[in-house]
Coordinates of C-alpha atoms (C1' of nucleotides) in Angstrom, one line a residue:
Chain A
M1 CA 0.0 0.0 0.0
Q2 CA 1.2 3.5 -0.8
R3 CA 2.3 5.8 1.9
I4 CA 0.1 8.9 2.5
P5 CA 1.7 12.0 4.0
V6 CA 0.2 12.9 7.4
K7 CA -0.7 16.4 6.1
E8 CA -2.9 14.8 3.5
V9 CA -4.4 12.4 6.0
L10 CA -5.3 15.2 8.4
S11 CA -7.3 16.9 5.7
T12 CA -9.1 13.8 4.7
D13 CA -12.7 12.9 5.8
P14 CA -12.4 9.7 7.9
S15 CA -14.7 7.0 6.5
G16 CA -12.9 3.8 7.5
Q17 CA -10.6 3.8 4.5
Q18 CA -7.5 1.6 4.6
I19 CA -4.3 3.7 4.6
T20 CA -0.6 3.4 5.3
V21 CA 1.4 6.1 7.0
M22 CA 5.1 6.3 7.8
G23 CA 6.7 8.6 10.2
W24 CA 8.5 9.1 13.5
V25 CA 7.0 8.5 17.0
R26 CA 6.5 11.7 19.0
S27 CA 4.8 10.1 21.9
F28 CA 3.2 6.8 23.0
R29 CA 0.6 7.4 25.6
S30 CA -1.5 5.1 27.8
N31 CA 0.0 2.1 26.0
R32 CA -2.6 3.0 23.3
F33 CA -2.0 6.2 21.5
I34 CA 0.9 6.8 19.1
A35 CA 1.5 10.4 17.9
L36 CA 3.1 10.0 14.5
N37 CA 4.8 12.8 12.7
D38 CA 6.3 12.8 9.2
G39 CA 7.3 16.4 8.9
S40 CA 4.8 17.1 6.2
C41 CA 3.1 19.4 8.6
L42 CA 3.1 20.4 12.3
G43 CA 0.3 18.0 13.3
N44 CA 0.6 14.4 14.3
L45 CA -1.6 11.6 13.3
Q46 CA -3.1 9.7 16.3
V47 CA -2.5 6.0 15.8
V48 CA -4.7 3.9 18.1
V49 CA -3.3 0.5 19.2
D50 CA -5.3 -2.3 20.7
F51 CA -2.4 -4.0 22.6
E52 CA -4.1 -7.3 22.7
Q53 CA -3.7 -7.6 19.0
F54 CA 0.1 -6.9 19.1
D55 CA 3.1 -8.7 20.4
E56 CA 4.3 -7.0 23.5
A57 CA 7.9 -7.1 22.3
L58 CA 6.9 -5.1 19.2
L59 CA 5.1 -2.5 21.2
K60 CA 8.2 -2.1 23.5
R61 CA 10.0 -0.9 20.4
V62 CA 7.5 1.9 19.8
T63 CA 9.7 4.5 21.4
V64 CA 10.1 8.3 20.9
G65 CA 12.0 8.9 17.7
A66 CA 11.4 5.4 16.2
A67 CA 10.5 5.2 12.5
L68 CA 7.3 3.3 11.9
S69 CA 5.1 2.2 9.0
V70 CA 1.5 1.8 10.3
S71 CA -1.5 0.6 8.4
G72 CA -5.2 0.6 9.4
S73 CA -8.5 2.3 8.9
L74 CA -9.0 6.0 9.2
V75 CA -11.9 6.7 11.4
P76 CA -13.4 9.7 13.2
S77 CA -11.6 10.2 16.5
Q78 CA -13.4 9.5 19.8
G79 CA -11.1 11.9 21.6
S80 CA -11.4 15.7 21.3
G81 CA -7.9 16.7 20.2
Q82 CA -8.2 15.6 16.6
R83 CA -10.7 15.0 13.8
Q84 CA -9.5 11.6 12.8
E85 CA -7.4 8.7 14.0
L86 CA -5.9 5.6 12.6
Q87 CA -7.2 2.3 14.0
C88 CA -4.0 0.4 13.7
S89 CA -4.0 -3.1 12.2
S90 CA -0.3 -3.5 11.6
I91 CA 2.9 -1.9 12.8
E92 CA 6.3 -2.3 11.2
I93 CA 9.3 -0.8 13.0
L94 CA 11.5 0.7 10.2
G95 CA 14.1 2.1 12.6
D96 CA 14.5 1.6 16.3
C97 CA 15.4 4.5 18.6
D98 CA 17.0 3.7 21.9
P99 CA 15.4 6.2 24.4
G100 CA 18.3 5.7 26.7
V101 CA 20.6 7.6 24.4
Y102 CA 18.3 9.5 22.0
P103 CA 18.9 13.2 23.0
L104 CA 15.4 14.4 22.2
Q105 CA 13.0 13.6 25.0
P106 CA 9.3 14.3 25.2
K107 CA 9.9 17.5 27.1
K108 CA 11.0 21.1 26.6
H109 CA 14.5 21.7 25.4
S110 CA 16.4 24.9 25.3
L111 CA 17.3 26.4 21.9
E112 CA 21.0 26.4 23.0
F113 CA 20.8 22.7 23.7
L114 CA 19.1 22.0 20.3
R115 CA 21.8 24.0 18.6
Q116 CA 24.3 21.6 19.8
I117 CA 22.4 18.7 18.2
A118 CA 21.4 20.6 15.0
H119 CA 21.4 17.4 13.1
L120 CA 18.5 16.2 15.1
R121 CA 16.6 19.4 15.9
F122 CA 14.6 19.1 12.6
R123 CA 12.6 16.6 14.6
T124 CA 11.2 19.1 17.0
N125 CA 7.9 21.0 16.4
T126 CA 9.7 24.4 16.6
F127 CA 12.4 23.6 14.0
G128 CA 10.0 21.7 11.8
A129 CA 7.9 24.9 11.7
I130 CA 10.9 27.1 11.1
F131 CA 12.2 25.1 8.2
R132 CA 8.8 24.6 6.5
I133 CA 8.4 28.4 6.7
R134 CA 11.9 29.0 5.5
H135 CA 11.0 27.0 2.4
Q136 CA 7.8 28.9 1.8
I137 CA 9.6 32.2 2.1
A138 CA 12.2 31.2 -0.5
F139 CA 9.4 30.0 -2.8
A140 CA 7.5 33.3 -2.3
I141 CA 10.5 35.3 -3.2
H142 CA 10.9 33.5 -6.4
E143 CA 7.2 33.9 -7.1
F144 CA 7.3 37.6 -6.5
F145 CA 10.2 38.3 -8.9
H146 CA 9.0 35.8 -11.5
N147 CA 5.6 37.3 -11.6
R148 CA 7.1 40.8 -12.2
G149 CA 9.3 39.8 -15.1
F150 CA 12.6 39.4 -13.3
Y151 CA 15.1 36.8 -14.3
Y152 CA 16.8 34.6 -11.7
M153 CA 20.5 35.1 -12.3
H154 CA 23.2 32.8 -10.8
S155 CA 26.1 35.0 -9.7
P156 CA 29.4 33.2 -9.1
I157 CA 30.2 31.8 -5.7
I158 CA 34.0 31.9 -6.3
T159 CA 35.2 35.3 -7.3
A160 CA 38.5 36.9 -8.0
S161 CA 37.0 40.3 -7.3
D162 CA 37.6 41.6 -3.8
A163 CA 36.8 45.2 -4.5
E164 CA 33.3 45.4 -3.2
G165 CA 34.5 45.8 0.3
A166 CA 31.4 44.3 1.9
G167 CA 33.5 42.4 4.3
E168 CA 36.5 40.1 4.9
M169 CA 36.6 37.2 2.5
F170 CA 37.4 33.5 2.7
R171 CA 40.2 32.5 0.5
V172 CA 39.8 29.6 -2.0
T173 CA 43.0 27.8 -2.8
T174 CA 44.5 24.5 -3.8
L175 CA 48.0 25.6 -2.9
D176 CA 49.9 23.5 -0.3
L177 CA 49.6 25.7 2.8
H178 CA 52.8 24.2 4.2
N179 CA 54.9 24.8 1.2
P180 CA 53.3 27.2 -1.3
P181 CA 55.1 28.5 -4.4
R182 CA 56.6 31.9 -3.6
T183 CA 57.1 35.1 -5.5
E184 CA 60.4 37.0 -5.5
N185 CA 59.4 38.9 -2.3
G186 CA 58.4 35.7 -0.5
Q187 CA 54.6 36.0 -0.7
P188 CA 52.6 33.0 -1.8
D189 CA 52.5 33.0 -5.6
F190 CA 48.8 32.8 -6.5
S191 CA 49.5 32.9 -10.2
Q192 CA 50.3 29.2 -9.7
D193 CA 47.0 28.6 -7.8
F194 CA 44.1 26.8 -9.3
F195 CA 42.5 29.8 -11.0
G196 CA 45.9 31.4 -11.9
R197 CA 45.1 34.2 -9.5
S198 CA 43.9 34.9 -6.0
A199 CA 40.3 33.8 -5.4
H200 CA 37.8 34.0 -2.7
L201 CA 34.2 33.1 -1.8
T202 CA 31.8 35.9 -2.8
V203 CA 30.6 38.5 -0.3
S204 CA 27.9 39.8 -2.7
G205 CA 26.6 39.0 -6.2
Q206 CA 25.7 42.7 -6.8
L207 CA 28.4 43.7 -9.2
E208 CA 27.8 40.7 -11.4
G209 CA 24.1 41.4 -11.0
E210 CA 24.5 44.8 -12.4
L211 CA 26.2 43.4 -15.5
A212 CA 23.2 41.2 -16.1
A213 CA 20.6 43.9 -15.3
L214 CA 22.2 46.2 -17.9
A215 CA 21.1 43.8 -20.6
L216 CA 18.1 41.8 -19.1
S217 CA 16.6 44.9 -17.4
K218 CA 15.4 43.1 -14.3
I219 CA 17.3 40.3 -12.6
Y220 CA 17.7 39.0 -9.1
T221 CA 20.2 36.7 -7.4
F222 CA 19.4 34.4 -4.6
G223 CA 22.4 32.5 -3.3
P224 CA 24.9 31.9 -0.5
T225 CA 27.3 34.6 0.5
F226 CA 30.3 34.4 2.8
R227 CA 31.8 36.9 5.2
A228 CA 34.9 36.1 7.2
E229 CA 34.1 38.8 9.7
N230 CA 34.6 37.9 13.4
S231 CA 31.0 38.8 14.1
N232 CA 29.5 37.4 17.2
T233 CA 25.9 38.5 17.3
P234 CA 22.5 36.9 17.0
R235 CA 22.1 38.6 13.6
H236 CA 25.3 37.6 11.8
L237 CA 26.4 34.4 10.0
A238 CA 29.6 33.7 8.1
E239 CA 27.6 31.8 5.5
F240 CA 24.2 33.3 4.7
W241 CA 21.8 33.6 1.8
M242 CA 21.1 36.9 0.1
I243 CA 18.5 38.1 -2.4
E244 CA 19.9 40.9 -4.6
P245 CA 17.6 42.3 -7.3
E246 CA 19.0 44.8 -9.8
V247 CA 16.8 46.9 -12.1
A248 CA 17.8 49.0 -15.1
F249 CA 16.0 52.3 -15.7
A250 CA 15.2 52.6 -12.0
D251 CA 15.8 55.2 -9.4
L252 CA 16.0 55.1 -5.6
N253 CA 12.2 55.6 -5.2
S254 CA 11.3 52.7 -7.4
N255 CA 14.0 50.7 -5.6
M256 CA 12.3 51.4 -2.3
D257 CA 8.9 50.5 -3.8
L258 CA 10.3 47.2 -5.0
A259 CA 11.9 46.3 -1.6
E260 CA 8.8 47.3 0.4
G261 CA 6.6 45.4 -2.1
L262 CA 8.7 42.3 -1.8
L263 CA 8.7 42.3 2.0
K264 CA 4.9 42.8 2.1
F265 CA 4.2 40.2 -0.5
V266 CA 6.4 37.6 1.2
I267 CA 5.1 38.3 4.7
G268 CA 1.5 38.3 3.4
K269 CA 2.1 35.1 1.6
I270 CA 3.4 33.4 4.7
L271 CA 0.5 34.6 6.8
S272 CA -1.9 32.8 4.4
V273 CA 0.2 29.8 3.5
C274 CA 1.8 28.9 6.8
E275 CA -1.0 29.5 9.2
E276 CA -0.5 26.5 11.3
D277 CA 3.2 26.7 11.7
L278 CA 3.0 30.5 12.3
K279 CA 0.4 30.0 15.0
F280 CA 2.6 27.5 16.7
L281 CA 5.6 29.9 16.7
H282 CA 3.3 32.7 17.8
D283 CA 2.0 30.7 20.8
R284 CA 5.6 29.7 21.6
E285 CA 6.6 33.3 21.7
V286 CA 3.6 34.3 23.8
E287 CA 4.6 31.7 26.4
E288 CA 8.2 32.9 26.3
E289 CA 7.1 36.5 26.8
K290 CA 5.2 35.5 29.9
T291 CA 8.5 34.6 31.6
K292 CA 10.0 38.1 31.0
P293 CA 9.5 41.1 33.2
Q294 CA 6.8 43.5 32.1
N295 CA 9.1 46.2 30.7
E296 CA 10.9 43.8 28.5
R297 CA 7.9 42.4 26.8
S298 CA 7.2 43.4 23.2
E299 CA 4.2 45.6 22.5
M300 CA 2.9 43.5 19.6
N301 CA 2.9 39.7 19.4
L302 CA 4.2 37.8 16.3
L303 CA 1.1 37.7 14.2
E304 CA 0.3 41.4 15.0
R305 CA 3.8 42.4 14.0
L306 CA 3.5 40.5 10.7
R307 CA 0.0 41.9 9.9
F308 CA 1.2 45.4 10.9
C309 CA 4.0 45.2 8.4
V310 CA 1.7 44.2 5.6
D311 CA -1.0 46.8 6.4
H312 CA 1.2 49.9 7.0
D313 CA 3.4 51.9 4.7
F314 CA 7.0 51.9 5.8
V315 CA 8.3 55.3 7.0
R316 CA 10.7 56.9 4.6
L317 CA 13.0 59.6 5.7
S318 CA 16.5 60.9 5.0
Y319 CA 19.5 60.3 7.1
T320 CA 19.6 64.1 7.7
E321 CA 16.0 64.1 9.0
A322 CA 16.8 61.0 11.2
I323 CA 19.8 62.9 12.7
D324 CA 17.5 65.8 13.6
I325 CA 14.9 63.5 15.2
L326 CA 17.6 61.7 17.2
R327 CA 19.4 64.9 18.2
N328 CA 16.1 66.2 19.7
S329 CA 15.0 62.9 21.2
N330 CA 14.5 62.4 24.9
P331 CA 17.1 59.7 25.3
N332 CA 19.7 61.9 23.6
K333 CA 18.8 64.9 25.7
K334 CA 18.9 62.9 28.9
G335 CA 22.1 61.2 27.9
K336 CA 20.6 57.8 27.7
F337 CA 22.4 56.9 24.5
Q338 CA 25.7 55.2 24.8
F339 CA 26.8 57.2 21.8
P340 CA 25.2 60.7 21.9
V341 CA 24.0 62.1 18.6
E342 CA 25.7 65.3 17.8
K343 CA 27.1 66.1 14.4
W344 CA 25.9 65.2 11.0
G345 CA 28.0 62.7 9.1
T346 CA 28.6 59.9 11.7
D347 CA 27.1 56.5 11.2
L348 CA 24.1 55.6 13.2
Q349 CA 24.6 53.1 16.0
S350 CA 22.2 50.2 16.4
E351 CA 20.8 51.9 19.5
H352 CA 19.8 54.8 17.3
E353 CA 18.2 52.6 14.7
R354 CA 16.3 50.8 17.3
Y355 CA 15.0 54.0 18.8
L356 CA 13.7 55.2 15.4
V357 CA 12.1 51.9 14.6
E358 CA 10.9 50.7 17.9
K359 CA 10.2 53.9 19.9
H360 CA 9.7 56.9 17.6
F361 CA 7.9 55.6 14.5
K362 CA 7.0 52.1 15.8
K363 CA 7.0 50.7 12.2
P364 CA 9.6 49.7 9.6
V365 CA 11.7 52.6 8.5
I366 CA 13.5 53.2 5.2
L367 CA 16.5 55.6 5.8
T368 CA 17.8 57.3 2.6
D369 CA 20.5 59.6 1.4
Y370 CA 23.4 58.8 3.7
P371 CA 26.6 60.7 3.8
K372 CA 28.8 59.4 1.0
E373 CA 31.8 58.8 3.4
I374 CA 30.0 56.0 5.2
K375 CA 28.7 54.2 2.1
A376 CA 30.1 52.1 -0.7
F377 CA 31.8 53.5 -3.8
Y378 CA 29.2 52.4 -6.3
M379 CA 26.3 54.4 -4.8
R380 CA 25.0 57.3 -6.8
Q381 CA 26.1 60.7 -5.7
N382 CA 23.3 63.2 -5.0
E383 CA 23.3 66.8 -6.2
D384 CA 24.3 68.2 -2.8
G385 CA 27.7 66.7 -3.2
K386 CA 27.5 65.3 0.4
T387 CA 25.1 62.4 0.2
V388 CA 24.5 59.3 -1.9
A389 CA 21.2 57.7 -3.1
A390 CA 21.4 54.9 -0.6
M391 CA 18.6 53.2 1.4
D392 CA 18.5 50.9 4.3
I393 CA 15.3 49.2 5.6
L394 CA 15.3 48.8 9.4
F395 CA 13.0 46.3 11.0
P396 CA 12.0 46.1 14.6
G397 CA 14.1 43.5 16.5
I398 CA 16.3 42.9 13.4
G399 CA 17.8 46.2 12.5
E400 CA 19.1 46.4 8.9
I401 CA 17.3 43.9 6.8
V402 CA 17.8 45.5 3.4
G403 CA 20.6 47.7 2.1
G404 CA 20.5 49.2 -1.3
S405 CA 21.1 52.1 -3.5
Q406 CA 20.7 53.7 -6.9
R407 CA 24.1 52.9 -8.6
E408 CA 26.4 55.6 -9.9
E409 CA 25.9 55.3 -13.7
R410 CA 28.2 58.2 -14.6
L411 CA 31.6 56.9 -15.6
E412 CA 33.6 60.0 -14.5
L413 CA 32.0 60.3 -11.1
L414 CA 32.3 56.6 -10.5
E415 CA 36.0 56.6 -11.5
R416 CA 36.7 59.6 -9.3
R417 CA 35.0 58.0 -6.3
M418 CA 36.9 54.7 -6.8
E419 CA 40.2 56.6 -6.8
E420 CA 39.2 58.4 -3.6
M421 CA 38.5 55.1 -2.0
H422 CA 41.6 53.4 -3.4
I423 CA 39.7 50.8 -5.4
P424 CA 41.9 49.6 -8.3
A425 CA 40.0 50.6 -11.5
E426 CA 42.1 48.4 -13.8
E427 CA 40.9 45.2 -12.0
M428 CA 37.3 46.4 -12.3
Y429 CA 37.4 47.1 -16.0
W430 CA 34.5 44.7 -16.5
Y431 CA 32.4 46.6 -14.1
L432 CA 33.3 50.0 -15.5
D433 CA 32.5 48.7 -19.0
T434 CA 28.8 48.9 -18.2
R435 CA 29.3 52.6 -17.7
R436 CA 31.3 52.9 -20.9
F437 CA 28.9 51.1 -23.1
G438 CA 25.3 52.2 -22.9
S439 CA 25.2 53.1 -19.2
C440 CA 21.8 53.9 -17.7
P441 CA 20.3 54.7 -14.3
H442 CA 19.8 51.5 -12.3
A443 CA 19.3 50.5 -8.7
G444 CA 19.2 47.4 -6.5
F445 CA 19.4 46.1 -3.0
G446 CA 20.5 43.2 -0.9
L447 CA 18.0 41.4 1.4
G448 CA 19.4 39.2 4.1
F449 CA 17.4 36.0 3.7
E450 CA 18.0 34.7 7.3
R451 CA 17.1 38.1 8.7
L452 CA 13.8 37.9 7.0
V453 CA 13.2 34.4 8.2
L454 CA 14.2 35.6 11.7
F455 CA 11.5 38.4 11.5
I456 CA 8.8 36.1 10.2
T457 CA 9.3 33.3 12.6
G458 CA 9.8 35.6 15.6
M459 CA 13.0 33.7 16.6
N460 CA 15.7 35.7 18.3
N461 CA 19.0 34.1 17.1
I462 CA 19.9 33.8 13.4
R463 CA 21.6 30.5 14.2
D464 CA 18.2 29.0 14.7
V465 CA 16.7 29.8 11.3
I466 CA 19.4 28.2 9.1
P467 CA 19.8 24.4 9.3
F468 CA 23.5 24.4 9.9
P469 CA 24.8 27.8 11.0
R470 CA 28.4 28.8 10.2
F471 CA 30.0 31.4 12.5
P472 CA 33.4 32.1 14.0
G473 CA 34.7 28.9 15.6
N474 CA 31.9 26.7 14.3
A475 CA 31.3 24.7 11.2
E476 CA 29.9 21.6 12.8
F477 CA 27.8 19.2 10.7
Chain B
rG1 C1' 37.9 42.0 18.3
rC2 C1' 35.9 44.5 23.1
rC3 C1' 32.6 44.3 27.6
rU4 C1' 29.2 41.4 30.9
rC5 C1' 27.1 37.0 32.5
rU6 C1' 26.8 31.6 32.7
rU7 C1' 29.0 26.4 33.2
rU8 C1' 26.3 21.3 39.1
rA9 C1' 22.4 14.3 36.9
rG10 C1' 20.3 12.9 29.9
rC11 C1' 17.6 18.1 30.0
rU12 C1' 16.1 22.7 33.0
rC13 C1' 17.9 24.4 37.4
rA14 C1' 18.5 25.1 43.2
rG15 C1' 22.7 24.6 46.4
rU16 C1' 22.9 29.6 52.7
rU17 C1' 29.1 32.4 55.7
rG18 C1' 34.1 27.7 52.7
rG19 C1' 32.3 22.4 56.7
rU20 C1' 31.0 15.9 57.1
rU21 C1' 26.8 11.6 52.8
rA22 C1' 25.5 17.6 46.6
rG23 C1' 19.3 18.3 45.9
rA24 C1' 14.5 19.2 42.9
rG25 C1' 11.4 19.0 38.5
rC26 C1' 11.2 16.8 33.8
rG27 C1' 13.1 12.6 31.0
rU28 C1' 15.1 7.5 31.1
rC29 C1' 14.4 2.6 33.3
rG30 C1' 10.9 -1.0 36.3
rG31 C1' 5.7 -1.5 37.7
rA32 C1' 0.2 -0.1 37.3
rC33 C1' -3.2 1.7 33.5
rU34 C1' -7.8 0.3 27.0
rG35 C1' -9.9 7.2 25.3
rU36 C1' -4.9 9.7 26.1
rU37 C1' -3.5 14.9 24.0
rA38 C1' 4.3 16.9 26.2
rA39 C1' -1.6 11.4 30.2
rU40 C1' -1.6 10.0 35.4
rC41 C1' 0.0 7.1 39.8
rC42 C1' 4.1 4.1 42.5
rG43 C1' 9.3 2.9 42.6
rC44 C1' 14.6 2.5 41.2
rA45 C1' 18.9 4.2 39.0
rG46 C1' 21.6 8.3 37.5
rG47 C1' 27.3 13.2 39.5
rU48 C1' 35.0 14.1 36.6
rC49 C1' 30.1 20.1 40.4
rC50 C1' 33.7 22.6 32.5
rU51 C1' 39.4 21.9 32.7
rU52 C1' 44.1 23.0 35.0
rG53 C1' 46.7 25.2 38.8
rG54 C1' 46.4 27.8 43.5
rU55 C1' 44.7 29.5 48.7
rU56 C1' 42.8 26.5 53.0
rC57 C1' 42.8 21.8 58.3
rG58 C1' 38.8 21.6 54.6
rA59 C1' 36.6 24.1 48.0
rG60 C1' 30.5 23.0 44.1
rC61 C1' 31.3 27.8 46.8
rC62 C1' 37.4 31.9 47.2
rC63 C1' 41.7 33.3 43.5
rA64 C1' 44.3 32.7 38.5
rA65 C1' 44.6 30.9 33.6
rG66 C1' 42.1 28.3 29.8
rA67 C1' 37.7 26.2 27.3
rA68 C1' 32.6 26.2 25.9
rG69 C1' 27.8 28.8 25.8
rA70 C1' 24.6 33.3 26.1
rG71 C1' 23.7 38.6 26.0
rG72 C1' 25.5 43.7 24.6
rC73 C1' 28.8 46.5 21.2
rG74 C1' 31.5 47.0 16.5
rC75 C1' 31.5 45.1 11.2
rC76 C1' 27.0 44.3 8.0
rA77 C1' 22.6 41.5 5.3

RNA sequence: GCCUCUUUAGCUCAGUUGGUUAGAGCGUCGGACUGUUAAUCCGCAGGUCCUUGGUUCGAGCCCAAGAAGAGGCGCCA
């Protein structure tokens, strides 16, 4: 008999039909009720066992975590917790699970503990929900762009370009580390390396994305990126996934519209498609909030935050306006900020961003037109000569979730800026060629995929929304 | 990289001023239980108190160094 996913069974009207279901035991209660989960959805199928019909030795092997194939008839449940249940006529143990050594017990586990057994944490309700939602978010992102005429472009993962300056890079090499070939001055000779030159893992697909956008008009990348920064926070990973759309004939305003539209579409989609998993994470967060002191509890719960994002326009304001607000804010006047806001031109600290998003506006904020000194070389210079057409989207609890800009399409201005920032123009000939041959206004942004998953699932640590997190000192599994 | 905190049973934690035999809940295991919903009831077992060194008659507790984890900051997405 063919296996039917639990998700399908749970949406079937029970009428005594014979079915086979395979999954893993979540609990075995009263020597009678097996809760069987196959990961197709959050819910378990209740399998009812009449122990007189089964060998006692077989039932002893029905332990938490064991893989079973069960067959029987699907009938309306007599209990109140579920619509249907499987009256079991046969049980086959596909894989035993020794409860004495199996780390997952039918009890609460801390996220820190589960992180240490990340290879098994998929089997918990929480991580099942997170990774089902993660899939749906990825799918919704592709759907959004595809429906709007964007082409999915695969930017390279290994790159010889290290000019973008988005962060420290991981080197890719096949040279013998103990005895590399040397140049005259004693440095490793990368001309003898695999690619005939120094190579690294990409920190961003943006520059290559621009090349494609200046021919295909609308492209997006969605792939892994790597940063060898020694970042130890709940918002950073050394390996993370990034979505980077790039649009020709677009300015900063349409760039903001695109980013806001994308976030609203994806969040809205998840609200409708992942109702059950979201509700579970929502309730989980509500329970967790109860353990916190009153003043640390968030004003909105998870579902409220998500709906709020979909229903309200993001606040758009310039860096200059933000500085004014911050300068005149109560915490600044009362010296509550660790870094007081004084002069125009300094970068905002995360405490300032949090104040704007969580206290002042209480909604997502798009900050625009930053001082050129604190932004990347490729951002388009504004008429004031001081700022660039940049935009960052700040989310409550997450901080920067999107960073983007209109790109500098004017060759002379771009070359001058690169010179000022000591970026070798000759190595970037291929990038500058776009400005030499049919340059046009264009814009794009980078969206941190895991930060979006973090926001939508309501989790607090980015290491809990990617299956196998990579961060300083850790590449387990 | 910097700052703060944490590390005691499989898990989550308590452990008084440094004092003799280190506790609880949950889980496991054994037993009872045929309508349970992370069932319930009874019982047993389970410890390198993170590691190393030091102070002391005596250290889970004090000191030093190291390791691991968490939070904050910086870098950013």
